[in-house]
Amino acid sequence: MFPTMPLLVVALLTMLELAVGSVSSSVPAVQKFNPNAVRINKCCERFEVMMDGKCTVAVNETAWVPQFTGRHGEQNVQVEAIRYVIGAPDCGSMQKWPIFHYEKSEDKLILFPDGKLRHLIVDPHARTEPEDEWDQLYAAGLHSEAPFQYDYEQGQYCMDKVVASNEHQSDGLYATVCSPEKAIRWTDSDFLLRKIINPICHGIAMIILLLVAIVYFVLPTLRDLVGNIVTSITVCLIISQAADLVRIFTEFSNHVSFVVADSFFYISMLAAFFWLNSMGYYIWKTFRARNVFLRVTDGRKYCWYSAYAWGATGCMAGVAIFSHFFLDGANARKNSSIFEDQDSIGWLGIAVFFTPIAFIILVNIFFYVTTLKFINRMNTYGRIHHKLKNNFVMFSLLFLIMTTSWLFLILSWLHYDALLYTHIVINALQAPFILYVCVLRQKHVTFLLKKSCCYNEPPQSSDWGDEMTYMNGGDY
């Protein structure tokens, strides 16, 4: 038995040498020190190809051999030597885009003899010329139907062969490219509205919402349950505005920052609606209660509402993120990295985020209708009911503002510029309307601000709130 062991080792080494030799024989020779060698950026190793989104060792004739096309459409142009540069391109803060080229696909990849890569987006149904003539015209960019095209320099792309894993798919080419820099047109109204006016409006909105949060947090008599809820809503809206601001400048971000910005945007928006729902429930429950106490600054009650709002937001956010990474297009990404090519939250994740918001809107409508009926049936009410009525009006207006902004956000996803522009305008008006509803329209809030800023006499904090502190003020 033991004498046969060396023979087995020799046999295994011989088989390994033959396998490596067969792989290397299918790859063209590389002249590392030849100054005339054409630099080709290859995604996988020389002996590997792409299969199911992963680099796999090529067998027999499946190794990728680059085929070059001339600038005027010449096919199979020969080059003196090839120098492979292995690995994905270093795009820095720019986004990476995957491109697949297969038979009858809209994307076409053309490799020129100088090592530059051209990406064409064509209509496969518009082909009227024969196959070879059609390819030559598109390669040269001379077709009558001018396609979208962009050339990538060395270092801005990597390219490789895609081998189909089943008989229902065809082999093709794969490339990872850095997003091209777009020419900035300062006179373009669309560019001005999207890239200049919209970010400025986001910045102004964050400042206005921060002022509202400071007013309700600094003034002691406004730090009751409703005031703390208003502060929480404005903080959530500030985070959503900041995250949406990051999503505007796509050219300065990569796929990871897109996913993070989308996550913060949707989570903060969901939290704002849960807090709004808490306010509606508190007002509805208080009006229906038989004994209405004047003291509403109970910290324990705010803790319970916080547990509901943040707990529900955390649960739904966890489900949405899990659905995005593991359920949305799981068959296409089951063999790829979790964060690879994740440009934004998918439609399944957005549905998980927005479905609770839709139910919250329906529940808030119920709170609004039933509370309004109860108020209309009241003949007399005291000062605490007067304050609750003001809170109800503030809740109703906040509900209208936030729901309108949310609906136009959904409509902006349709491919109509008018809807997108309308969403930008509505989003810009959201913060000023909230400032008016929560501060300027509330006479007791403006009265407290005057007492704090103008009279050098800060409002006193008492257990009975600002109603009893300024009972004789008459500023309601």
mmCIF file of N, CA and C in Angstrom, residues 133-212:
data_model
loop_
_atom_site.group_PDB
_atom_site.id
_atom_site.type_symbol
_atom_site.label_atom_id
_atom_site.label_comp_id
_atom_site.label_asym_id
_atom_site.label_seq_id
_atom_site.Cartn_x
_atom_site.Cartn_y
_atom_site.Cartn_z
ATOM 1 N N GLU A 133 -22.792 44.734 -40.982
ATOM 2 C CA GLU A 133 -22.848 46.164 -41.303
ATOM 3 C C GLU A 133 -23.436 46.964 -40.157
ATOM 4 N N TRP A 134 -24.449 46.403 -39.499
ATOM 5 C CA TRP A 134 -25.072 47.076 -38.360
ATOM 6 C C TRP A 134 -24.069 47.252 -37.226
ATOM 7 N N ASP A 135 -23.294 46.213 -36.920
ATOM 8 C CA ASP A 135 -22.293 46.297 -35.862
ATOM 9 C C ASP A 135 -21.214 47.318 -36.202
ATOM 10 N N GLN A 136 -20.791 47.354 -37.456
ATOM 11 C CA GLN A 136 -19.744 48.309 -37.839
ATOM 12 C C GLN A 136 -20.232 49.740 -37.720
ATOM 13 N N LEU A 137 -21.463 49.992 -38.134
ATOM 14 C CA LEU A 137 -21.986 51.350 -38.043
ATOM 15 C C LEU A 137 -22.116 51.794 -36.594
ATOM 16 N N TYR A 138 -22.599 50.896 -35.749
ATOM 17 C CA TYR A 138 -22.728 51.256 -34.346
ATOM 18 C C TYR A 138 -21.376 51.409 -33.682
ATOM 19 N N ALA A 139 -20.427 50.565 -34.046
ATOM 20 C CA ALA A 139 -19.097 50.674 -33.454
ATOM 21 C C ALA A 139 -18.448 52.007 -33.803
ATOM 22 N N ALA A 140 -18.655 52.456 -35.009
ATOM 23 C CA ALA A 140 -18.080 53.725 -35.428
ATOM 24 C C ALA A 140 -18.922 54.919 -35.017
ATOM 25 N N GLY A 141 -20.117 54.663 -34.481
ATOM 26 C CA GLY A 141 -20.999 55.762 -34.098
ATOM 27 C C GLY A 141 -21.554 56.486 -35.307
ATOM 28 N N LEU A 142 -21.705 55.774 -36.442
ATOM 29 C CA LEU A 142 -22.134 56.394 -37.688
ATOM 30 C C LEU A 142 -23.546 55.988 -38.085
ATOM 31 N N HIS A 143 -24.262 55.308 -37.205
ATOM 32 C CA HIS A 143 -25.601 54.866 -37.564
ATOM 33 C C HIS A 143 -26.535 56.061 -37.657
ATOM 34 N N SER A 144 -27.544 55.918 -38.519
ATOM 35 C CA SER A 144 -28.479 57.032 -38.713
ATOM 36 C C SER A 144 -29.245 57.343 -37.433
ATOM 37 N N GLU A 145 -29.565 56.314 -36.668
ATOM 38 C CA GLU A 145 -30.193 56.530 -35.368
ATOM 39 C C GLU A 145 -29.090 56.615 -34.323
ATOM 40 N N ALA A 146 -28.607 57.820 -34.060
ATOM 41 C CA ALA A 146 -27.449 58.000 -33.184
ATOM 42 C C ALA A 146 -27.759 57.479 -31.790
ATOM 43 N N PRO A 147 -27.021 56.453 -31.319
ATOM 44 C CA PRO A 147 -27.293 55.917 -29.991
ATOM 45 C C PRO A 147 -26.582 56.723 -28.913
ATOM 46 N N PHE A 148 -27.001 56.463 -27.695
ATOM 47 C CA PHE A 148 -26.252 57.019 -26.572
ATOM 48 C C PHE A 148 -24.929 56.282 -26.476
ATOM 49 N N GLN A 149 -23.849 56.998 -26.337
ATOM 50 C CA GLN A 149 -22.545 56.360 -26.247
ATOM 51 C C GLN A 149 -21.639 57.181 -25.343
ATOM 52 N N TYR A 150 -20.706 56.458 -24.716
ATOM 53 C CA TYR A 150 -19.727 57.109 -23.864
ATOM 54 C C TYR A 150 -18.474 56.260 -23.866
ATOM 55 N N ASP A 151 -17.320 56.921 -23.952
ATOM 56 C CA ASP A 151 -16.027 56.248 -23.971
ATOM 57 C C ASP A 151 -15.383 56.346 -22.596
ATOM 58 N N TYR A 152 -14.828 55.233 -22.139
ATOM 59 C CA TYR A 152 -14.164 55.146 -20.849
ATOM 60 C C TYR A 152 -12.669 54.923 -21.048
ATOM 61 N N GLU A 153 -11.877 55.745 -20.374
ATOM 62 C CA GLU A 153 -10.429 55.603 -20.434
ATOM 63 C C GLU A 153 -9.981 54.405 -19.592
ATOM 64 N N GLN A 154 -8.719 54.025 -19.756
ATOM 65 C CA GLN A 154 -8.162 52.973 -18.907
ATOM 66 C C GLN A 154 -8.192 53.433 -17.453
ATOM 67 N N GLY A 155 -8.580 52.531 -16.591
ATOM 68 C CA GLY A 155 -8.726 52.853 -15.183
ATOM 69 C C GLY A 155 -10.127 53.244 -14.786
ATOM 70 N N GLN A 156 -11.001 53.535 -15.769
ATOM 71 C CA GLN A 156 -12.390 53.874 -15.485
ATOM 72 C C GLN A 156 -13.337 52.707 -15.712
ATOM 73 N N TYR A 157 -12.792 51.549 -16.042
ATOM 74 C CA TYR A 157 -13.630 50.390 -16.304
ATOM 75 C C TYR A 157 -12.835 49.124 -16.040
ATOM 76 N N CYS A 158 -13.524 48.018 -15.921
ATOM 77 C CA CYS A 158 -12.945 46.687 -16.008
ATOM 78 C C CYS A 158 -13.915 45.838 -16.810
ATOM 79 N N MET A 159 -13.384 44.889 -17.542
ATOM 80 C CA MET A 159 -14.192 44.127 -18.490
ATOM 81 C C MET A 159 -13.850 42.654 -18.365
ATOM 82 N N ASP A 160 -14.813 41.796 -18.642
ATOM 83 C CA ASP A 160 -14.568 40.358 -18.591
ATOM 84 C C ASP A 160 -15.671 39.637 -19.341
ATOM 85 N N LYS A 161 -15.456 38.328 -19.472
ATOM 86 C CA LYS A 161 -16.415 37.482 -20.172
ATOM 87 C C LYS A 161 -17.400 36.904 -19.179
ATOM 88 N N VAL A 162 -18.675 36.822 -19.591
ATOM 89 C CA VAL A 162 -19.727 36.228 -18.780
ATOM 90 C C VAL A 162 -20.078 34.876 -19.381
ATOM 91 N N VAL A 163 -19.963 33.829 -18.578
ATOM 92 C CA VAL A 163 -20.290 32.476 -19.009
ATOM 93 C C VAL A 163 -21.634 32.103 -18.402
ATOM 94 N N ALA A 164 -22.571 31.672 -19.246
ATOM 95 C CA ALA A 164 -23.898 31.304 -18.768
ATOM 96 C C ALA A 164 -23.825 30.023 -17.956
ATOM 97 N N SER A 165 -24.593 30.002 -16.856
ATOM 98 C CA SER A 165 -24.611 28.827 -15.995
ATOM 99 C C SER A 165 -25.664 27.812 -16.401
ATOM 100 N N ASN A 166 -26.558 28.159 -17.326
ATOM 101 C CA ASN A 166 -27.564 27.204 -17.803
ATOM 102 C C ASN A 166 -27.771 27.420 -19.282
ATOM 103 N N GLU A 167 -28.469 26.502 -19.897
ATOM 104 C CA GLU A 167 -28.638 26.507 -21.349
ATOM 105 C C GLU A 167 -29.615 27.557 -21.830
ATOM 106 N N HIS A 168 -30.393 28.132 -20.927
ATOM 107 C CA HIS A 168 -31.368 29.144 -21.325
ATOM 108 C C HIS A 168 -30.741 30.532 -21.441
ATOM 109 N N GLN A 169 -29.505 30.683 -21.064
ATOM 110 C CA GLN A 169 -28.812 31.958 -21.162
ATOM 111 C C GLN A 169 -27.669 31.838 -22.162
ATOM 112 N N SER A 170 -27.247 32.972 -22.647
ATOM 113 C CA SER A 170 -26.150 33.012 -23.620
ATOM 114 C C SER A 170 -24.952 33.723 -23.011
ATOM 115 N N ASP A 171 -23.771 33.372 -23.510
ATOM 116 C CA ASP A 171 -22.566 34.037 -23.051
ATOM 117 C C ASP A 171 -22.550 35.483 -23.525
ATOM 118 N N GLY A 172 -21.777 36.283 -22.826
ATOM 119 C CA GLY A 172 -21.700 37.692 -23.194
ATOM 120 C C GLY A 172 -20.505 38.351 -22.546
ATOM 121 N N LEU A 173 -20.574 39.659 -22.436
ATOM 122 C CA LEU A 173 -19.508 40.452 -21.839
ATOM 123 C C LEU A 173 -20.065 41.213 -20.645
ATOM 124 N N TYR A 174 -19.178 41.497 -19.702
ATOM 125 C CA TYR A 174 -19.541 42.230 -18.492
ATOM 126 C C TYR A 174 -18.521 43.336 -18.273
ATOM 127 N N ALA A 175 -18.983 44.471 -17.800
ATOM 128 C CA ALA A 175 -18.086 45.589 -17.497
ATOM 129 C C ALA A 175 -18.611 46.333 -16.276
ATOM 130 N N THR A 176 -17.694 46.759 -15.447
ATOM 131 C CA THR A 176 -17.985 47.678 -14.342
ATOM 132 C C THR A 176 -17.333 49.005 -14.663
ATOM 133 N N VAL A 177 -18.120 50.067 -14.759
ATOM 134 C CA VAL A 177 -17.618 51.371 -15.193
ATOM 135 C C VAL A 177 -17.900 52.391 -14.114
ATOM 136 N N CYS A 178 -17.098 53.438 -14.108
ATOM 137 C CA CYS A 178 -17.336 54.588 -13.242
ATOM 138 C C CYS A 178 -18.342 55.517 -13.911
ATOM 139 N N SER A 179 -19.264 56.055 -13.147
ATOM 140 C CA SER A 179 -20.294 56.915 -13.715
ATOM 141 C C SER A 179 -19.645 58.115 -14.401
ATOM 142 N N PRO A 180 -20.012 58.387 -15.632
ATOM 143 C CA PRO A 180 -19.389 59.504 -16.352
ATOM 144 C C PRO A 180 -19.798 60.842 -15.775
ATOM 145 N N GLU A 181 -18.900 61.791 -15.851
ATOM 146 C CA GLU A 181 -19.184 63.140 -15.388
ATOM 147 C C GLU A 181 -20.022 63.871 -16.428
ATOM 148 N N LYS A 182 -21.122 64.407 -15.987
ATOM 149 C CA LYS A 182 -22.008 65.130 -16.887
ATOM 150 C C LYS A 182 -21.575 66.592 -17.002
ATOM 151 N N ALA A 183 -21.747 67.107 -18.183
ATOM 152 C CA ALA A 183 -21.421 68.518 -18.408
ATOM 153 C C ALA A 183 -22.439 69.403 -17.703
ATOM 154 N N ILE A 184 -21.956 70.343 -16.927
ATOM 155 C CA ILE A 184 -22.827 71.225 -16.164
ATOM 156 C C ILE A 184 -23.293 72.376 -17.050
ATOM 157 N N ARG A 185 -24.589 72.502 -17.179
ATOM 158 C CA ARG A 185 -25.177 73.576 -17.981
ATOM 159 C C ARG A 185 -25.902 74.524 -17.028
ATOM 160 N N TRP A 186 -25.223 75.635 -16.720
ATOM 161 C CA TRP A 186 -25.761 76.561 -15.739
ATOM 162 C C TRP A 186 -27.007 77.279 -16.242
ATOM 163 N N THR A 187 -27.178 77.342 -17.549
ATOM 164 C CA THR A 187 -28.346 78.027 -18.097
ATOM 165 C C THR A 187 -29.542 77.108 -18.254
ATOM 166 N N ASP A 188 -29.376 75.832 -17.990
ATOM 167 C CA ASP A 188 -30.478 74.876 -18.122
ATOM 168 C C ASP A 188 -31.409 75.023 -16.925
ATOM 169 N N SER A 189 -32.680 75.279 -17.189
ATOM 170 C CA SER A 189 -33.640 75.468 -16.097
ATOM 171 C C SER A 189 -33.824 74.188 -15.293
ATOM 172 N N ASP A 190 -33.776 73.037 -15.940
ATOM 173 C CA ASP A 190 -33.916 71.778 -15.222
ATOM 174 C C ASP A 190 -32.748 71.577 -14.262
ATOM 175 N N PHE A 191 -31.533 71.879 -14.709
ATOM 176 C CA PHE A 191 -30.362 71.757 -13.836
ATOM 177 C C PHE A 191 -30.438 72.744 -12.678
ATOM 178 N N LEU A 192 -30.868 73.964 -12.947
ATOM 179 C CA LEU A 192 -30.979 74.964 -11.876
ATOM 180 C C LEU A 192 -31.980 74.536 -10.815
ATOM 181 N N LEU A 193 -33.104 73.969 -11.257
ATOM 182 C CA LEU A 193 -34.132 73.583 -10.304
ATOM 183 C C LEU A 193 -33.728 72.356 -9.502
ATOM 184 N N ARG A 194 -33.115 71.369 -10.159
ATOM 185 C CA ARG A 194 -32.773 70.114 -9.489
ATOM 186 C C ARG A 194 -31.537 70.244 -8.617
ATOM 187 N N LYS A 195 -30.492 70.892 -9.111
ATOM 188 C CA LYS A 195 -29.186 70.853 -8.471
ATOM 189 C C LYS A 195 -28.833 72.114 -7.679
ATOM 190 N N ILE A 196 -29.571 73.203 -7.863
ATOM 191 C CA ILE A 196 -29.249 74.442 -7.152
ATOM 192 C C ILE A 196 -30.405 74.878 -6.256
ATOM 193 N N ILE A 197 -31.580 75.100 -6.859
ATOM 194 C CA ILE A 197 -32.714 75.583 -6.072
ATOM 195 C C ILE A 197 -33.179 74.529 -5.076
ATOM 196 N N ASN A 198 -33.269 73.279 -5.519
ATOM 197 C CA ASN A 198 -33.721 72.216 -4.622
ATOM 198 C C ASN A 198 -32.804 72.035 -3.419
ATOM 199 N N PRO A 199 -31.465 71.965 -3.566
ATOM 200 C CA PRO A 199 -30.617 71.875 -2.362
ATOM 201 C C PRO A 199 -30.720 73.099 -1.455
ATOM 202 N N ILE A 200 -30.831 74.293 -2.052
ATOM 203 C CA ILE A 200 -30.979 75.497 -1.225
ATOM 204 C C ILE A 200 -32.263 75.431 -0.409
ATOM 205 N N CYS A 201 -33.354 74.965 -1.039
ATOM 206 C CA CYS A 201 -34.619 74.831 -0.309
ATOM 207 C C CYS A 201 -34.503 73.797 0.807
ATOM 208 N N HIS A 202 -33.743 72.727 0.583
ATOM 209 C CA HIS A 202 -33.531 71.742 1.641
ATOM 210 C C HIS A 202 -32.785 72.369 2.826
ATOM 211 N N GLY A 203 -31.767 73.173 2.530
ATOM 212 C CA GLY A 203 -31.035 73.832 3.611
ATOM 213 C C GLY A 203 -31.898 74.796 4.390
ATOM 214 N N ILE A 204 -32.706 75.590 3.684
ATOM 215 C CA ILE A 204 -33.612 76.524 4.366
ATOM 216 C C ILE A 204 -34.639 75.767 5.200
ATOM 217 N N ALA A 205 -35.145 74.656 4.672
ATOM 218 C CA ALA A 205 -36.131 73.863 5.409
ATOM 219 C C ALA A 205 -35.534 73.312 6.702
ATOM 220 N N MET A 206 -34.291 72.839 6.653
ATOM 221 C CA MET A 206 -33.661 72.322 7.869
ATOM 222 C C MET A 206 -33.486 73.419 8.916
ATOM 223 N N ILE A 207 -33.142 74.631 8.479
ATOM 224 C CA ILE A 207 -32.993 75.746 9.428
ATOM 225 C C ILE A 207 -34.337 76.101 10.063
ATOM 226 N N ILE A 208 -35.399 76.148 9.254
ATOM 227 C CA ILE A 208 -36.723 76.492 9.786
ATOM 228 C C ILE A 208 -37.207 75.420 10.763
ATOM 229 N N LEU A 209 -37.052 74.153 10.386
ATOM 230 C CA LEU A 209 -37.478 73.078 11.288
ATOM 231 C C LEU A 209 -36.658 73.071 12.577
ATOM 232 N N LEU A 210 -35.378 73.424 12.469
ATOM 233 C CA LEU A 210 -34.550 73.506 13.676
ATOM 234 C C LEU A 210 -35.034 74.621 14.596
ATOM 235 N N LEU A 211 -35.473 75.738 14.027
ATOM 236 C CA LEU A 211 -36.031 76.829 14.849
ATOM 237 C C LEU A 211 -37.277 76.381 15.598
ATOM 238 N N VAL A 212 -38.153 75.645 14.911
ATOM 239 C CA VAL A 212 -39.367 75.146 15.567
ATOM 240 C C VAL A 212 -39.005 74.206 16.711
#
